[in-house]
Tab-separated table of C-alpha atoms in Angstrom:
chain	number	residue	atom	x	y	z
A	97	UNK	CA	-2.021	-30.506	8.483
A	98	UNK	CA	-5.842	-30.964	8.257
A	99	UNK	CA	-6.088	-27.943	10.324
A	100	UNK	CA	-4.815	-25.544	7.716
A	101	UNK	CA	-5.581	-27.649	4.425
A	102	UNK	CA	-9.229	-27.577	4.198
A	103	UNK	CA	-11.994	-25.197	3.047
A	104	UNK	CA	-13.802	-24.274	6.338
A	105	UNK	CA	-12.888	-21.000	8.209
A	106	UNK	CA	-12.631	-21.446	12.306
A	107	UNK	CA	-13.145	-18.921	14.912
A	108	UNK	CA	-9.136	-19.213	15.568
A	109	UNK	CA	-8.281	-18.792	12.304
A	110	UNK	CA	-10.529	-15.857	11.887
A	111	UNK	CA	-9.517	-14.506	15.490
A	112	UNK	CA	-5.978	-14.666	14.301
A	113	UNK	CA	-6.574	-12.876	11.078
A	114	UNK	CA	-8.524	-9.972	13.081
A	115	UNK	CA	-5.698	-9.752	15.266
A	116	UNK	CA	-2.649	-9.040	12.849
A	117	UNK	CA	-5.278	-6.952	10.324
A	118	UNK	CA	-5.672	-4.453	13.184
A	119	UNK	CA	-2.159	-4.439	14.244
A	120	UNK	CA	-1.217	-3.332	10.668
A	121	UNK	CA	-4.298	-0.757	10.255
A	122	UNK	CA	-3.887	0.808	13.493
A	123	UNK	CA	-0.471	1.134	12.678
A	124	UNK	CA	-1.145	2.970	9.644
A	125	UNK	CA	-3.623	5.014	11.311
A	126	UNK	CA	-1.578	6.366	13.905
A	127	UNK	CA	1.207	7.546	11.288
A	128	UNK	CA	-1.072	9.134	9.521
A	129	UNK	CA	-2.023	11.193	12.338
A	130	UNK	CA	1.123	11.606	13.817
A	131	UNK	CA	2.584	13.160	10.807
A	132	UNK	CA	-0.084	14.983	9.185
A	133	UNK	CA	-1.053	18.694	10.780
A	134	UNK	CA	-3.012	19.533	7.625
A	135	UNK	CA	-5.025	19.010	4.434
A	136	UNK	CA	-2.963	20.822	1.726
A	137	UNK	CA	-4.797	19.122	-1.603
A	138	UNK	CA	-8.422	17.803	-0.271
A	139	UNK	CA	-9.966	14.900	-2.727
A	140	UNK	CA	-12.479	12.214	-1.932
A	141	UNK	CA	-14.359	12.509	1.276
A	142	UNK	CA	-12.552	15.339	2.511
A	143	UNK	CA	-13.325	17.672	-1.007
A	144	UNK	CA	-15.607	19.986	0.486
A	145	UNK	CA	-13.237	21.668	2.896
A	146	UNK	CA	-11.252	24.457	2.111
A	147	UNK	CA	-6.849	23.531	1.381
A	148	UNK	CA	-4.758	24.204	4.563
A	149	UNK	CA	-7.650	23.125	7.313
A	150	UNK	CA	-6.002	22.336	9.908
A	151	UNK	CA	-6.010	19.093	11.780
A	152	UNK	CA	-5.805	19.621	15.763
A	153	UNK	CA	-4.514	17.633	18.262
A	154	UNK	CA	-7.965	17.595	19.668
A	155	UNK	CA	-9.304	15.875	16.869
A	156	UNK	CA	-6.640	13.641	16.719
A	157	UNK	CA	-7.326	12.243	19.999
A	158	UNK	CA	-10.872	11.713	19.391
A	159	UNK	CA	-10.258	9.890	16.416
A	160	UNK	CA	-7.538	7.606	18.723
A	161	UNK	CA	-9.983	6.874	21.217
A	162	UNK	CA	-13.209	5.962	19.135
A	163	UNK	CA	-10.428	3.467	17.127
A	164	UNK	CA	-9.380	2.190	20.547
A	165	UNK	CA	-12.836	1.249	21.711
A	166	UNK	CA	-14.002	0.274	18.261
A	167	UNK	CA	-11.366	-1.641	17.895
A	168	UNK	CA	-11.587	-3.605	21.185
A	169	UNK	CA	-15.291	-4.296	20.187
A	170	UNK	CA	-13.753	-6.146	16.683
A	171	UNK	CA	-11.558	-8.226	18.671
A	172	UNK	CA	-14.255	-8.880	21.453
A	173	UNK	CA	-17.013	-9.928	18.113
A	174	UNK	CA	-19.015	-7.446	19.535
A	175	UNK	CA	-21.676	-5.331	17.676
A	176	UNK	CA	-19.792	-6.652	14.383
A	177	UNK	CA	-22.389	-4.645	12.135
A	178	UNK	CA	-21.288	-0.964	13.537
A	179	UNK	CA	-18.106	-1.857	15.011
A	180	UNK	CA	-16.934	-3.015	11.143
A	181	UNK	CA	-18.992	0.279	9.442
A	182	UNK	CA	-17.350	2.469	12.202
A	183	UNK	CA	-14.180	0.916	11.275
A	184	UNK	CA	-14.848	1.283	7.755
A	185	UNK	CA	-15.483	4.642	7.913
A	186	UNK	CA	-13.198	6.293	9.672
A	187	UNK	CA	-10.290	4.213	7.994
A	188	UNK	CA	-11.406	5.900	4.592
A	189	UNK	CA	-11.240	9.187	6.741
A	190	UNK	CA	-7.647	8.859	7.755
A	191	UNK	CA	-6.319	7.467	4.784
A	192	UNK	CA	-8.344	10.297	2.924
A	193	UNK	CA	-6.531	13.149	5.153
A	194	UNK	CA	-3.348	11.545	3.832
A	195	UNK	CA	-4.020	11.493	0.127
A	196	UNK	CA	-5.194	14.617	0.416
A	197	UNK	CA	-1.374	15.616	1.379
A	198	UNK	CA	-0.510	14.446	-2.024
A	199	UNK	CA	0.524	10.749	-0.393
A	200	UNK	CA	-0.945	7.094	-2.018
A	201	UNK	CA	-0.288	4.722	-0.255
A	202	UNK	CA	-2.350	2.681	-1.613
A	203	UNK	CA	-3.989	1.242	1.324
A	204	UNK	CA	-7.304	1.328	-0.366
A	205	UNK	CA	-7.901	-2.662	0.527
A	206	UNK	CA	-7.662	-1.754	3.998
A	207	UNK	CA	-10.532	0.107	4.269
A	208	UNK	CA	-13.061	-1.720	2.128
A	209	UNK	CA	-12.098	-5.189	3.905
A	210	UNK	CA	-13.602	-3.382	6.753
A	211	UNK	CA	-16.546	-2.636	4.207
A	212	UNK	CA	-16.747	-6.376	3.306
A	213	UNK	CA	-16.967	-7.500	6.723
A	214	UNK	CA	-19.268	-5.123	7.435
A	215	UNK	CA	-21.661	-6.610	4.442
A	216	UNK	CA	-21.018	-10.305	5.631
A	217	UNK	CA	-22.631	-9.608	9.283
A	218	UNK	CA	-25.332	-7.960	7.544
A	219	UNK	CA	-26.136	-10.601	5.267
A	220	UNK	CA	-26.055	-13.066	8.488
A	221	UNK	CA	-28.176	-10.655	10.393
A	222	UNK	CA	-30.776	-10.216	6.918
A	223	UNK	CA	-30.845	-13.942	6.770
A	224	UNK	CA	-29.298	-13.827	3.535
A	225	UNK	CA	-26.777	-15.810	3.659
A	226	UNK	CA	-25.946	-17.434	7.619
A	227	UNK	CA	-22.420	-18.888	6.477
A	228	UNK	CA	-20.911	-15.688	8.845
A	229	UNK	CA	-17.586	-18.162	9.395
A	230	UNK	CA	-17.178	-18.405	5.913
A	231	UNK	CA	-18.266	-15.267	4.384
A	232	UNK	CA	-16.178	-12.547	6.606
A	233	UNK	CA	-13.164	-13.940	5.556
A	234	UNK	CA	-14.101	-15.416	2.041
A	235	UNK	CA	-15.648	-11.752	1.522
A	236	UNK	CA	-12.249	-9.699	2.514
A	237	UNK	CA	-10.715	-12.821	-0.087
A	238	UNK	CA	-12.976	-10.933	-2.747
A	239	UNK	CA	-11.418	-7.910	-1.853
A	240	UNK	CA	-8.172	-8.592	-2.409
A	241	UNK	CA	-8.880	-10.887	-5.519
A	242	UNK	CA	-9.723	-8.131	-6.866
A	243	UNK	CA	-7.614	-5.730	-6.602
A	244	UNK	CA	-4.931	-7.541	-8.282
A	245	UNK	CA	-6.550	-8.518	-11.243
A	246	UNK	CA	-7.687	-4.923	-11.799
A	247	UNK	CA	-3.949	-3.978	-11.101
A	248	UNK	CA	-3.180	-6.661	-14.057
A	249	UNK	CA	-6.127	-5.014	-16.056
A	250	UNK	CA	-4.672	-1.282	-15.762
A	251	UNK	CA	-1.426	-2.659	-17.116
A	252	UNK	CA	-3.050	-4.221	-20.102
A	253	UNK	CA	-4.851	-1.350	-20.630
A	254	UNK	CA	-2.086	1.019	-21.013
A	255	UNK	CA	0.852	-0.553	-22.073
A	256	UNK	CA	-1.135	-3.946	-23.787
A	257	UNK	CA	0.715	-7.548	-23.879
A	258	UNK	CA	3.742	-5.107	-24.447
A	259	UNK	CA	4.420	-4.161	-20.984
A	260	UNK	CA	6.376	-7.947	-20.983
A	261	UNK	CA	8.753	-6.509	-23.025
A	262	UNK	CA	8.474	-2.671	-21.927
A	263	UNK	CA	10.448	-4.622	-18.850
A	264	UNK	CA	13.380	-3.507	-20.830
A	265	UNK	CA	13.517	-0.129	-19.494
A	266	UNK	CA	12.887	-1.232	-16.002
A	267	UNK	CA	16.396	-0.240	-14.978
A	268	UNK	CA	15.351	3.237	-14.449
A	269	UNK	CA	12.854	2.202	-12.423
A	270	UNK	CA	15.199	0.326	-10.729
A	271	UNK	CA	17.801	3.168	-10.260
A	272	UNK	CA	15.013	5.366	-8.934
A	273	UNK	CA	14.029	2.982	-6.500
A	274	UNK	CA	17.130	2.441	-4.600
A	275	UNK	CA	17.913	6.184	-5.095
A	276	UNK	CA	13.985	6.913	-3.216
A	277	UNK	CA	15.786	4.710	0.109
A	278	UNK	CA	19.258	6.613	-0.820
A	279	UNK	CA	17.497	9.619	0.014
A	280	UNK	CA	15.626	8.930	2.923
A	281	UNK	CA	18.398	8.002	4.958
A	282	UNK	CA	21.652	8.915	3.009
A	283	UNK	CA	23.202	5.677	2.904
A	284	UNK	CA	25.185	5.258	-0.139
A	285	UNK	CA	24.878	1.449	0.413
A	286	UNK	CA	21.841	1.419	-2.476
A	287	UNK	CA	23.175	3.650	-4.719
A	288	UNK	CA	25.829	0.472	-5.489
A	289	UNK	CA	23.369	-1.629	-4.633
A	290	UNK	CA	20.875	-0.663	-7.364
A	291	UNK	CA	23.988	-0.499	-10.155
A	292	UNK	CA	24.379	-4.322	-9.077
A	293	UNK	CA	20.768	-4.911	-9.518
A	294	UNK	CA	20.924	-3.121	-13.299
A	295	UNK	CA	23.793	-5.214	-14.010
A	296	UNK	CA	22.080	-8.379	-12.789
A	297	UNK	CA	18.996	-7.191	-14.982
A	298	UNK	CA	20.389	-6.751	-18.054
A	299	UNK	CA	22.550	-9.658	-17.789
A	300	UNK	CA	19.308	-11.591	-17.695
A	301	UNK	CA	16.460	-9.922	-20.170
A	302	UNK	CA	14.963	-13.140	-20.941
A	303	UNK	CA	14.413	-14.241	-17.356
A	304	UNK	CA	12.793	-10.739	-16.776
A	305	UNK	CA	10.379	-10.974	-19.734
A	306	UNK	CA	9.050	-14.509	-18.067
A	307	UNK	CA	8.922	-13.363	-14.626
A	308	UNK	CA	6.745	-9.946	-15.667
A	309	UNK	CA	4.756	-12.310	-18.080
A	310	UNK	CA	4.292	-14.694	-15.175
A	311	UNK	CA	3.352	-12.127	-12.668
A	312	UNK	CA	0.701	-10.502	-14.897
A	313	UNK	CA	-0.853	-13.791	-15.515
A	314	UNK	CA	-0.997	-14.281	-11.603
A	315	UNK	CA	-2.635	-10.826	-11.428
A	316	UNK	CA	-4.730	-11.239	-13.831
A	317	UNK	CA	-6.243	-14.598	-12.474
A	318	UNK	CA	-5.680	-13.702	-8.855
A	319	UNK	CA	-9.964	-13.999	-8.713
A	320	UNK	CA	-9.652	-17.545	-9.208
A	321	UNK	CA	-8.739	-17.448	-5.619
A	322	UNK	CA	-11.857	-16.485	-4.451
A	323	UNK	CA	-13.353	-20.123	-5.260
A	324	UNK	CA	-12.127	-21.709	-2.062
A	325	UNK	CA	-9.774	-21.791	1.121
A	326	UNK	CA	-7.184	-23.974	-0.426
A	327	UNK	CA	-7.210	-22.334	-3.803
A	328	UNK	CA	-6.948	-19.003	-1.969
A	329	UNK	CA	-4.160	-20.397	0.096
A	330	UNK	CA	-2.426	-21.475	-2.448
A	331	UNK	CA	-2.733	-18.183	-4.612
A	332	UNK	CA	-1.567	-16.537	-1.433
A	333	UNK	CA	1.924	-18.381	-1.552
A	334	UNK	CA	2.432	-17.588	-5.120
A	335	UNK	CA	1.785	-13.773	-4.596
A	336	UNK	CA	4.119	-13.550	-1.622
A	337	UNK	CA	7.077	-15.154	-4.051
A	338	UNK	CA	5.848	-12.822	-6.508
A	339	UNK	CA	6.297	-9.227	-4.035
A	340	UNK	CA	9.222	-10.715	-2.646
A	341	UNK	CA	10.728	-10.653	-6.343
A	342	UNK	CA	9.511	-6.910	-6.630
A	343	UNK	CA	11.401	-5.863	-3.581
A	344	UNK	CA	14.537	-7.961	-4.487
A	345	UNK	CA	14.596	-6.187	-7.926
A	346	UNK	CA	12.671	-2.730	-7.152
A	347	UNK	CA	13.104	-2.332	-3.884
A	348	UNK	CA	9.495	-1.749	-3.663
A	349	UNK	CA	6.956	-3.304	-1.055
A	350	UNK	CA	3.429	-1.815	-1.068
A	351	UNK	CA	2.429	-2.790	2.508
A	352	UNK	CA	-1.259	-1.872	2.182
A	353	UNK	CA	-1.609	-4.516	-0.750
A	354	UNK	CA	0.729	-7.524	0.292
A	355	UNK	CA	-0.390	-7.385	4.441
A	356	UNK	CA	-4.026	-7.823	3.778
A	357	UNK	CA	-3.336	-10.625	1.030
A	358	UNK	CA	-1.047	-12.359	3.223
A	359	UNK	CA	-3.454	-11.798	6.671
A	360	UNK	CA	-6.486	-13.386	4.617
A	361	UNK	CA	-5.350	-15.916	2.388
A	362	UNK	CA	-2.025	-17.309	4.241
A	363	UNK	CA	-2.446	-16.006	7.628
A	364	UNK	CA	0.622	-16.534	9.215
A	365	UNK	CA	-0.063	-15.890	12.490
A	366	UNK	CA	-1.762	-18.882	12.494
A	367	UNK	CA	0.816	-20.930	11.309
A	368	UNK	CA	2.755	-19.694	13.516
A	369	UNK	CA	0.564	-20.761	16.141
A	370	UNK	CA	0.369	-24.279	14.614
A	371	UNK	CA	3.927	-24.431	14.502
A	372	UNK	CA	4.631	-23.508	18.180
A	373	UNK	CA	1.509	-26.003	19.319
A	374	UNK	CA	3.197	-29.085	17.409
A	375	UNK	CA	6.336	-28.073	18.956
A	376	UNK	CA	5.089	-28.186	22.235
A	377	UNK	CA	3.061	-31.332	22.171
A	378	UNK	CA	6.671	-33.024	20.324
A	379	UNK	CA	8.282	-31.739	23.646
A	380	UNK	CA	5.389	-33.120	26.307
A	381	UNK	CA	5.108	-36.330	24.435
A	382	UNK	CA	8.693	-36.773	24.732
A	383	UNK	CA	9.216	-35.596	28.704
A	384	UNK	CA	5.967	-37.921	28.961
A	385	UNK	CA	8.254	-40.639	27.494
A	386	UNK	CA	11.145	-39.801	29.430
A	387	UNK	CA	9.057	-40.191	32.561
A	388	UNK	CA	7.856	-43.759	31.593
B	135	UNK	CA	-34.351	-10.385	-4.525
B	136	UNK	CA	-32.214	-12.315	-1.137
B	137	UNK	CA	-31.872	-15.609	-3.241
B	138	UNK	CA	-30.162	-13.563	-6.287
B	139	UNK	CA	-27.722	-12.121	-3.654
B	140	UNK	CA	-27.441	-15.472	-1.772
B	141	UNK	CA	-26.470	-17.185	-5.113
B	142	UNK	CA	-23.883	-14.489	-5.934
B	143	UNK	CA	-22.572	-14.269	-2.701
B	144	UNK	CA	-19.399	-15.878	-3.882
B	145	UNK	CA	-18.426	-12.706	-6.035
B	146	UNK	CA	-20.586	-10.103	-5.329
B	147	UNK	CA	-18.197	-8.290	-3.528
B	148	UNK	CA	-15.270	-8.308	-6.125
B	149	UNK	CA	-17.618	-7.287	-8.718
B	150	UNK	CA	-19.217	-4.396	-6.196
B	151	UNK	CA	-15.425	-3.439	-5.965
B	152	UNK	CA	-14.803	-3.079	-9.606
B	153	UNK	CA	-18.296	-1.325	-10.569
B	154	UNK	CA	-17.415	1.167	-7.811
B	155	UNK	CA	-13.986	1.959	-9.852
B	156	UNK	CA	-15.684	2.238	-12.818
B	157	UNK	CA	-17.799	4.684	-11.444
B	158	UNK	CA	-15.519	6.720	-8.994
B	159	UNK	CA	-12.193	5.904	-10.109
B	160	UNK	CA	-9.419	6.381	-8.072
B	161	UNK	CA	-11.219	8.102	-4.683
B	162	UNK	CA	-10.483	6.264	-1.825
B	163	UNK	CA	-11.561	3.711	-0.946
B	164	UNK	CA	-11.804	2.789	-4.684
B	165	UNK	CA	-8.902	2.252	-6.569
B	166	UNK	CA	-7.226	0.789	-10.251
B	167	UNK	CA	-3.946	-0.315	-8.035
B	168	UNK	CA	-2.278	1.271	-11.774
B	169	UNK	CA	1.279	1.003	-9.745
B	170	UNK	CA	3.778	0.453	-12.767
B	171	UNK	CA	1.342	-0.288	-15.532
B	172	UNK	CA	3.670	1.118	-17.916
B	173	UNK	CA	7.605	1.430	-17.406
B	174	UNK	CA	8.360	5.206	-18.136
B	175	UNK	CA	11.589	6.147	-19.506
B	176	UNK	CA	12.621	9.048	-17.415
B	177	UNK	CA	12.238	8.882	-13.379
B	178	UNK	CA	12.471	12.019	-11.018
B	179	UNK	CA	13.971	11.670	-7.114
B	180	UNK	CA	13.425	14.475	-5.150
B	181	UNK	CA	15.734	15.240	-2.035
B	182	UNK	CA	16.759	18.127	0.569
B	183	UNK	CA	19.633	19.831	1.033
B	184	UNK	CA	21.233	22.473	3.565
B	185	UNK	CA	22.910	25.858	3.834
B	186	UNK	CA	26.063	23.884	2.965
B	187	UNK	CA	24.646	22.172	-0.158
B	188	UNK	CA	24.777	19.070	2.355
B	189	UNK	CA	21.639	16.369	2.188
B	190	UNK	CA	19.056	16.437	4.684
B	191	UNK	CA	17.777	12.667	4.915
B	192	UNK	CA	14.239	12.733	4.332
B	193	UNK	CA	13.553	10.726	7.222
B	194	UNK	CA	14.492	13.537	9.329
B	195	UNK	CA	12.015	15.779	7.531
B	196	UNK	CA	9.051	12.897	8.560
B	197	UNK	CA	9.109	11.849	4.626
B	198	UNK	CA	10.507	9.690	2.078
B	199	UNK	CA	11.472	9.607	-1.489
B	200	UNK	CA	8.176	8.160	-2.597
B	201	UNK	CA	5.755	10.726	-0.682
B	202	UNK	CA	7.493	13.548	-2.466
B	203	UNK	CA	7.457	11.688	-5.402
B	204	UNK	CA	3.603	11.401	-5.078
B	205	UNK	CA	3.101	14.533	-3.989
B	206	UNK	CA	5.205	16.235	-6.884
B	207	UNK	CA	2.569	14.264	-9.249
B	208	UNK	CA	-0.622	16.108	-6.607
B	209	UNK	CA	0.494	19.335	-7.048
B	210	UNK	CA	1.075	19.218	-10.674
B	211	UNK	CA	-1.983	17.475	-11.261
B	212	UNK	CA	-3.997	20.213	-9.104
B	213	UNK	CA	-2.587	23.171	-10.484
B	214	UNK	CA	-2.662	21.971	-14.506
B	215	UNK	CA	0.824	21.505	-14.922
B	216	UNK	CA	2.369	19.530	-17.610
B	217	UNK	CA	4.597	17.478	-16.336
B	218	UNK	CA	7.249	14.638	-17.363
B	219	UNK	CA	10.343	14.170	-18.962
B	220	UNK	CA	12.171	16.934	-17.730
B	221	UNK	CA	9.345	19.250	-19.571
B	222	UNK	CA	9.227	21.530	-16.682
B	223	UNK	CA	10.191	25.141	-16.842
B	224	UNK	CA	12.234	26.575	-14.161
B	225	UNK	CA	9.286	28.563	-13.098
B	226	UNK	CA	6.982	25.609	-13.003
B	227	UNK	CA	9.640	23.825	-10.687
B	228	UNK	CA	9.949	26.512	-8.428
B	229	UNK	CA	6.123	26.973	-7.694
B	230	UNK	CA	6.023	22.769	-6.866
B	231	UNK	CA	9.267	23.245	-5.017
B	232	UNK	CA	7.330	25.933	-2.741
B	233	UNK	CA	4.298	24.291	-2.514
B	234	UNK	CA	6.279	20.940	-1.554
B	235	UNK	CA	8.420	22.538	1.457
B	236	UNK	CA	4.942	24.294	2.346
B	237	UNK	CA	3.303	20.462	2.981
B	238	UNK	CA	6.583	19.584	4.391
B	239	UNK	CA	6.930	22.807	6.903
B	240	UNK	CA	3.340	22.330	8.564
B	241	UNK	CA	3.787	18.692	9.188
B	242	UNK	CA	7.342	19.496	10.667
B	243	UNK	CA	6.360	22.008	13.243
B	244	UNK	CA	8.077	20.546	16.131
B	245	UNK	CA	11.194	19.227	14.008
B	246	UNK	CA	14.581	20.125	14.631
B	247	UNK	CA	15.202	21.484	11.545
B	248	UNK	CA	13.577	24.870	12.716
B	249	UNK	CA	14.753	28.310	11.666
B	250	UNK	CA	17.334	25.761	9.490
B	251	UNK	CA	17.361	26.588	5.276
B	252	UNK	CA	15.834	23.679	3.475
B	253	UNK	CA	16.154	23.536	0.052
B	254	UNK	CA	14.771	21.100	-2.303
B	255	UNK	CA	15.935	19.560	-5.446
B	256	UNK	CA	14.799	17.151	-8.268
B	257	UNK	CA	16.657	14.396	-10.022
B	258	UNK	CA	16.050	13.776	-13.165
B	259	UNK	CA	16.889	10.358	-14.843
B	260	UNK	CA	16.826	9.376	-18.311
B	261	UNK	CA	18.257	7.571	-21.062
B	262	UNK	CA	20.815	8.884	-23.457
B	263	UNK	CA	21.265	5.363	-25.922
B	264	UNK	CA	21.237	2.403	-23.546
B	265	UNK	CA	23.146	4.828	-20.644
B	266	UNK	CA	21.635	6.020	-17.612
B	267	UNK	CA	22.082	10.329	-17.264
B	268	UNK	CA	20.729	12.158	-14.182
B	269	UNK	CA	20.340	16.092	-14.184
B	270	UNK	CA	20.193	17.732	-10.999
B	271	UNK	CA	18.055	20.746	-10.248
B	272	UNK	CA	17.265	23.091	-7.873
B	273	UNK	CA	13.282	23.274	-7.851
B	274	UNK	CA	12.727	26.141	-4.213
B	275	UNK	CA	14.217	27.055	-0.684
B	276	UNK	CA	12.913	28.114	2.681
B	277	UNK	CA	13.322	28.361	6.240
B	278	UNK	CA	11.923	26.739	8.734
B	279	UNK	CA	10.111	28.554	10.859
């Protein structure tokens, strides 16, 4: 237990959390490529070129292979300062060439953890701040932090305390929901499924009003999780109940937000590690025994 | 100048984050994450059909429900077009529609819906009272070639 619950970062841990973060990104990354030929809308980085450039196969490749060997330097903690601005870059390049296909995916988090990282190495190499164990994950923490309470601040801003009880006309939302996975694969299966979920919804308004009232709250004071490893771990937990609620009701499962939260502040590869190590030192102790 | 950034070193980075979405907004890789801020009372679905009126899973069209839905908000956005509540004139719907299927054609070049008709339609759901109503419309068709 003492290796999870405390407030120091170790090379396994962060080795762990590397490992799974790139997993996820690359996999973005080579969807993104894979299924877009063209920039139809260009915004952001990409603004200056003209709509319908297209996007050849040529330069696809050389954006695989730089991510290959950049990415192999990240694992390797090699060159950390350009390997993670590299990274950076080129992640708000991809994810660019999608949005500007009309697509948000909102993998925004993705990128600028890359960013983050990028400043903790150069604080360590500035002799700013040496704590590099600490800071490259407690940094991509920030990130994340972040993001949720300005998700919680958007929805004050435009619906106020009201959006609680806006929840009322969340069965649309609902309906279109299930009807977005009706159409992408035709099975009629969430059609009913989604009239279930409206009937379990309105058959339970109150319940609704608390959990949206508790969920903004959570968003609103995810920062607090910035303060330490056990706080953040904690926070962690209580976000993943919260976006496995959204999917349960909605449907709806925003990869590029919940994947870096979980990576940085649960990190459940690690666990899982833990897990299997306990499992097999329960097992040797008790062949040892046997032996005896 | 270090110790200040030492010190803050704790937050700096959230609060870098939100001053650069003050400043840029939502450009990548800055963004308000404004995902259901408010709960809108009318919701389009967009979906393909065939020649025989038949739906073409958007899977098999390298899509889904909520790109179109995003990019239906784009193109509208880009070209000035009011859009919501069902306020969109026939017109309107057909220019998205063809600028939709155009996205949709280039990044299906090797699909086997080639030299197939695609057509694509909008759903649009809102309340009448406390009931659910859905209007179906044609928005543009093409073939794939």
């Amino acid at each position: 237990m003492k290796v999870i619950w405390n407030n120091n970062y170790s090379t396994i841990e962060w080795n762990f959390m590397k490992i799974s973060f790139v997993i996820f990104w690359l996999n973005a990354i080579v969807t993104i490529l894979s299924k877009n030929n063209f920039i139809a809308m260009p915004i952001g980085l990409l603004s200056f070129l003209q709509p319908n450039s297209i996007i050849d196969i040529s330069f696809k490749l050389m954006c695989l292979i730089t991510i290959m060997v950049a990415i192999y330097f990240y694992i390797m903690e090699k060159q950390m300062i350009w390997t993670t601005l590299f990274l950076f870059l080129i992640s708000v390049l991809v994810f660019t060439i999608e949005e500007s296909n009309g697509i948000f995916r909102r993998n925004e988090l993705f990128s600028f953890i890359f960013f983050s990282q990028f400043l903790s190495y150069v604080f360590k190499a500035k002799n700013i701040d040496s704590n590099i164990q600490k800071n490259r994950v407690q940094f991509s923490v920030q990130v994340i932090a972040i993001g949720y309470t300005l998700s919680a601040i958007s929805k004050l801003n435009v619906s106020g305390l009201n959006w609680v009880f806006d929840g009322k006309k969340m069965p649309l939302q609902i309906m279109k929901s299930y009807f977005y996975s009706y159409v992408n694969d035709g099975n009629n299966f969430f059609i009913q499924k989604g009239n279930e979920m409206i009937k379990t919804f309105n058959n339970n308004l109150y319940l609704v009003y608390f959990l949206l009232g508790f969920s903004l709250l959570l968003e609103f004071f995810a920062v607090i999780s910035i303060l330490n490893k056990k706080i953040s771990f904690i926070y962690g937990l209580l976000l993943l109940v919260m976006h496995i609620g959204i999917f349960w009701v909605l449907d709806v499962a925003i990869k590029g937000i919940y994947i870096p939260m979980l990576i940085f502040m649960v990190n459940p590869l690690f666990l899982f590690w833990i897990i299997l190590k306990k499992i097999k030192n329960t097992c040797m102790m008790v062949v040892g025994y046997r032996v005896q | 100048m270090k110790k200040v950034i030492y010190k803050s070193s704790g937050f700096i980075i959230a609060l870098t984050y939100f001053i650069g979405v003050m400043i840029f907004g939502e450009a990548h890789p800055f963004c308000k994450f404004s995902m259901y801020s408010s709960f809108a009372d009318y919701s389009y679905v967009f979906y393909f059909t065939d020649n025989e009126n038949k739906m073409i899973k958007c899977t098999d069209l390298n899509t889904t429900g909520t790109n179109l839905a995003h990019m239906y908000t784009t193109i509208c956005e880009k070209n000035d077009f009011k859009h919501g509540h069902g306020m969109e004139s026939d017109s309107v719907l057909h220019e998205i529609g063809k600028q939709m299927l155009n996205i949709i054609r280039i990044n299906n070049l090797k699909l086997t819906h080639n030299n197939k008709k695609v057509k694509i339609n909008r759903m649009y759901f809102y309340y009448e009272g406390k009931d659910i109503k859905c209007k179906k419309q044609e928005m543009y068709e093409t073939i794939f070639k």
